[in-house]
Short mmCIF file of C-alpha atoms and ligand atoms in Angstrom, two decimals:
data_model
loop_
_atom_site.label_atom_id
_atom_site.label_comp_id
_atom_site.label_asym_id
_atom_site.label_seq_id
_atom_site.Cartn_x
_atom_site.Cartn_y
_atom_site.Cartn_z
CA MET A 1 150.50 2.82 160.31
CA ARG A 2 153.19 4.64 162.26
CA ARG A 3 155.54 4.30 159.26
CA ARG A 4 152.92 5.85 156.97
CA VAL A 5 152.49 8.81 159.31
CA ALA A 6 156.28 9.31 159.43
CA ALA A 7 156.46 9.18 155.61
CA GLY A 8 153.64 11.72 155.42
CA TRP A 9 155.52 14.10 157.71
CA ALA A 10 158.72 13.61 155.72
CA ILE A 11 156.94 14.48 152.46
CA ALA A 12 155.24 17.49 154.05
CA GLY A 13 158.61 18.64 155.44
CA ALA A 14 160.32 18.28 152.07
CA GLY A 15 157.47 20.18 150.43
CA ALA A 16 157.70 22.98 152.97
CA ALA A 17 161.48 23.18 152.51
CA ALA A 18 161.09 23.32 148.73
CA ALA A 19 158.43 26.02 149.05
CA ALA A 20 160.63 28.03 151.42
CA TRP A 21 163.53 27.75 148.95
CA TRP A 22 161.30 28.75 146.01
CA TRP A 23 159.99 31.87 147.74
CA THR A 24 162.93 33.03 149.83
CA ASP A 25 166.19 31.94 148.18
CA SER A 26 167.92 34.95 146.63
CA ALA A 27 171.26 33.50 145.50
CA PRO A 28 172.62 35.14 142.35
CA TYR A 29 171.87 33.35 139.09
CA PRO A 30 174.51 30.60 138.64
CA TYR A 31 177.11 31.27 135.94
CA SER A 32 177.08 27.55 135.08
CA GLN A 33 173.53 27.98 133.72
CA ARG A 34 174.36 31.09 131.70
CA TRP A 35 173.16 29.66 128.37
CA ILE A 36 169.57 30.16 129.52
CA LEU A 37 170.23 33.90 129.82
CA ASP A 38 170.88 34.11 126.08
CA LEU A 39 167.29 33.08 125.33
CA PRO A 40 165.06 36.10 124.71
CA LEU A 41 162.41 36.63 127.40
CA PRO A 42 158.75 36.99 126.46
CA PHE A 43 157.61 40.65 126.65
CA LEU A 44 160.99 41.86 127.99
CA THR A 45 162.42 42.55 124.55
CA ASN A 46 165.26 44.97 123.84
CA ARG A 47 162.84 46.93 121.67
CA ARG A 48 160.56 47.53 124.64
CA LEU A 49 163.54 48.33 126.85
CA ASP A 50 164.63 50.96 124.28
CA ALA A 51 161.16 52.50 124.32
CA LEU A 52 161.29 53.08 128.09
CA LEU A 53 165.01 53.72 128.57
CA GLY A 54 165.45 56.15 125.65
CA ALA A 55 169.26 55.85 125.66
CA ARG A 56 170.95 58.51 123.50
CA PRO A 57 174.51 58.98 122.16
CA GLY A 58 176.79 60.58 124.74
CA GLU A 59 174.79 59.42 127.75
CA ARG A 60 176.15 57.53 130.75
CA VAL A 61 173.94 54.53 131.50
CA LEU A 62 174.08 51.95 134.30
CA GLU A 63 173.01 48.31 134.10
CA ILE A 64 172.70 46.18 137.22
CA GLY A 65 173.08 42.41 136.76
CA PRO A 66 173.97 42.14 133.07
CA GLY A 67 174.27 38.35 133.15
CA THR A 68 175.75 37.36 129.77
CA GLY A 69 175.05 40.73 128.16
CA LEU A 70 171.71 40.22 126.42
CA GLN A 71 170.76 43.85 127.08
CA ALA A 72 174.24 45.35 127.68
CA LEU A 73 175.62 44.70 124.20
CA HIS A 74 172.47 46.15 122.68
CA VAL A 75 172.36 49.31 124.83
CA ALA A 76 176.12 50.01 124.65
CA GLY A 77 175.84 50.19 120.87
CA GLN A 78 173.47 53.16 121.19
CA LEU A 79 175.73 55.37 123.31
CA GLY A 80 178.30 56.35 120.68
CA GLN A 81 181.95 57.35 121.18
CA ALA A 82 181.20 59.84 123.95
CA GLY A 83 178.79 57.64 125.86
CA ARG A 84 179.43 54.85 128.34
CA LEU A 85 177.62 51.88 129.81
CA ASP A 86 178.62 50.89 133.35
CA ILE A 87 177.73 47.32 134.20
CA VAL A 88 177.59 46.21 137.84
CA ASP A 89 177.30 42.60 138.93
CA ILE A 90 177.90 40.73 142.16
CA GLN A 91 179.60 37.95 140.14
CA ARG A 92 182.93 38.65 138.43
CA SER A 93 182.33 35.72 136.03
CA MET A 94 179.29 37.47 134.53
CA LEU A 95 181.16 40.75 134.05
CA ASP A 96 184.12 39.02 132.38
CA HIS A 97 181.73 37.16 130.09
CA VAL A 98 180.13 40.43 128.91
CA LEU A 99 183.53 42.09 128.42
CA ARG A 100 184.74 39.17 126.31
CA ARG A 101 181.64 39.37 124.13
CA ALA A 102 181.97 43.15 123.84
CA ALA A 103 185.63 42.88 122.78
CA ALA A 104 184.71 40.33 120.11
CA ARG A 105 182.23 42.85 118.67
CA ASP A 106 184.48 45.91 119.01
CA VAL A 107 182.16 47.45 121.59
CA THR A 108 184.43 49.60 123.74
CA ALA A 109 181.95 51.70 125.72
CA ILE A 110 181.42 49.20 128.55
CA VAL A 111 183.02 49.60 131.99
CA ALA A 112 182.57 46.76 134.48
CA THR A 113 182.46 47.00 138.28
CA GLN A 114 181.94 44.12 140.68
CA ALA A 115 179.64 45.33 143.44
CA ASP A 116 176.40 44.68 145.27
CA ALA A 117 173.48 46.70 143.90
CA SER A 118 172.56 47.67 147.46
CA ALA A 119 175.78 49.68 147.83
CA LEU A 120 176.70 51.25 144.51
CA PRO A 121 180.25 52.64 144.28
CA PHE A 122 179.27 55.79 142.36
CA PRO A 123 178.72 59.43 143.39
CA ASP A 124 175.20 60.88 143.49
CA ALA A 125 173.60 61.87 140.16
CA SER A 126 176.16 60.03 137.98
CA PHE A 127 173.81 58.48 135.41
CA ASP A 128 171.34 59.65 132.77
CA ALA A 129 169.56 56.31 132.88
CA ALA A 130 169.73 52.90 134.56
CA TYR A 131 168.07 49.53 134.12
CA LEU A 132 167.92 46.02 135.48
CA VAL A 133 166.11 43.09 133.91
CA THR A 134 165.14 40.02 135.97
CA VAL A 135 167.59 41.03 138.68
CA LEU A 136 165.71 42.84 141.45
CA GLY A 137 164.32 39.71 143.12
CA GLU A 138 167.80 38.18 143.38
CA ILE A 139 169.07 41.11 145.41
CA PRO A 140 168.75 40.33 149.14
CA ASN A 141 167.71 43.94 149.92
CA PRO A 142 165.75 45.16 146.88
CA ALA A 143 164.47 48.30 148.63
CA ALA A 144 168.06 49.39 149.30
CA ALA A 145 168.98 48.71 145.66
CA ILE A 146 166.13 50.90 144.36
CA SER A 147 167.13 53.62 146.80
CA GLU A 148 170.74 53.41 145.60
CA LEU A 149 169.61 53.58 141.97
CA ARG A 150 167.62 56.72 142.74
CA ARG A 151 170.70 58.24 144.41
CA VAL A 152 173.01 57.68 141.44
CA LEU A 153 170.40 58.81 138.89
CA LYS A 154 170.41 62.42 137.64
CA PRO A 155 167.32 64.47 138.54
CA ALA A 156 165.82 63.95 135.07
CA GLY A 157 167.02 60.35 134.82
CA ARG A 158 165.11 57.21 133.84
CA LEU A 159 165.15 53.89 135.66
CA VAL A 160 163.71 50.82 133.92
CA VAL A 161 162.98 47.64 135.87
CA GLY A 162 162.06 44.38 134.09
CA GLU A 163 160.48 41.46 135.94
CA CYS A 164 159.05 38.19 134.65
CA PHE A 165 157.33 35.54 136.74
CA ASP A 166 159.78 33.11 138.32
CA ARG A 167 160.74 32.31 141.88
CA HIS A 168 162.43 35.73 142.25
CA PHE A 169 159.53 37.67 140.73
CA VAL A 170 158.86 41.14 142.16
CA PRO A 171 155.24 42.17 141.46
CA LEU A 172 154.68 45.70 140.18
CA VAL A 173 152.88 46.71 143.36
CA THR A 174 155.93 45.73 145.43
CA LEU A 175 158.26 47.55 143.05
CA LEU A 176 156.12 50.69 143.35
CA HIS A 177 156.30 50.43 147.12
CA TYR A 178 160.12 50.45 146.96
CA ALA A 179 160.06 53.15 144.29
CA ASN A 180 157.80 55.54 146.18
CA ALA A 181 159.88 55.13 149.32
CA ALA A 182 162.95 56.07 147.27
CA GLY A 183 161.35 59.13 145.65
CA LEU A 184 160.54 57.57 142.30
CA THR A 185 157.23 57.45 140.50
CA LEU A 186 155.87 55.27 137.68
CA GLY A 187 156.30 56.87 134.25
CA ALA A 188 155.13 54.03 132.03
CA ARG A 189 154.71 50.28 131.90
CA LEU A 190 154.88 47.77 129.05
CA GLY A 191 153.82 44.13 129.15
CA PRO A 192 151.33 42.21 131.26
CA PRO A 193 151.52 42.20 135.10
CA ALA A 194 153.35 38.84 135.13
CA CYS A 195 156.11 40.00 132.76
CA TYR A 196 156.52 43.75 132.73
CA LEU A 197 158.97 46.57 132.10
CA ALA A 198 158.36 49.61 134.29
CA GLN A 199 159.88 53.05 133.78
CA LEU A 200 160.43 55.00 137.00
CA ARG A 201 161.31 58.70 137.20
CA PRO A 202 162.51 60.86 140.09
CA GLN A 203 159.44 62.52 141.62
CA GLN A 204 160.75 66.01 140.85
CA TRP A 205 161.84 65.34 137.28
CA PRO A 206 161.66 68.52 135.17
CA ASP A 207 158.86 67.49 132.76
CA SER A 208 156.44 67.23 135.70
CA THR A 209 157.27 70.68 137.07
CA PRO A 210 154.32 73.07 136.46
CA GLY A 211 155.00 76.00 134.09
C1 LIG B 1 168.80 36.30 136.07
S1 LIG B 1 170.31 37.16 135.74
C2 LIG B 1 169.71 38.40 134.61
C3 LIG B 1 170.73 38.71 133.54
C4 LIG B 1 170.27 39.68 132.46
N1 LIG B 1 169.79 40.93 133.01
C5 LIG B 1 169.21 39.05 131.58
O1 LIG B 1 168.04 39.48 131.62
O2 LIG B 1 169.56 38.13 130.83
C6 LIG B 1 170.58 38.08 137.25
C7 LIG B 1 171.92 38.82 137.30
O3 LIG B 1 171.92 39.66 138.46
C8 LIG B 1 173.17 39.51 139.14
N2 LIG B 1 172.99 39.81 140.57
C9 LIG B 1 172.33 39.07 141.50
N3 LIG B 1 172.37 39.66 142.70
C10 LIG B 1 173.04 40.83 142.55
C11 LIG B 1 173.41 41.89 143.45
N4 LIG B 1 173.09 41.85 144.75
N5 LIG B 1 174.09 42.94 142.94
C12 LIG B 1 174.43 42.98 141.62
N6 LIG B 1 174.12 42.01 140.72
C13 LIG B 1 173.44 40.94 141.18
C14 LIG B 1 173.55 38.05 138.86
O4 LIG B 1 174.89 37.79 139.09
C15 LIG B 1 173.12 37.92 137.40
O5 LIG B 1 174.12 38.37 136.52
#
């Protein structure tokens, strides 16, 4: 009887530990499992990203957490000779992977910087647009990352955040909490609540100014 009780506690403990890991672990996505990142995500398609990001030739765009480059290689191709895509990742291996793929395709507009999204090494108002897809929940301080993204965005800039249900999922309501605190407001959303792309705009962006 005593042994059964002990086994019960052991199982409950293991379950609690697994649950704590599922909900609180925020380690960056392992490079060793990168092949999964090349599989297209439901609802978070590049076509939908384009619709919300609106990248144009000549613009400077920032991507946080490019992984293997699923979105980066697509967006960089839209920026033309005068444009530039900055990619920022906490893992050097991910950045090198994207740069190798870009070189193989003659995509030269990508500049890589290893950094934490919570402390971006760029001056204020550097970017016309920024995006991050299935990254926010991996960042230990997501509120700081959204605040940093707002800081480096130009006053009329666009920020697109993609999230899909997994153990790092950030619900839209939580994202909007971070966004509002950082001075951003929801412009548009595509996809269902469990797998969405949200466009955020600085609260004072010109199109919303009366007159
Ligand atoms: C799940 S992958 C997403 C990759 C890509 N966006 C995609 O959708 O295929 C998350 C990426 O965010 C990066 N990352 C995690 N924490 C980060 C942080 N604090 N700052 C910058 N990048 C981070 C990881 O290294 C990884 O490349």
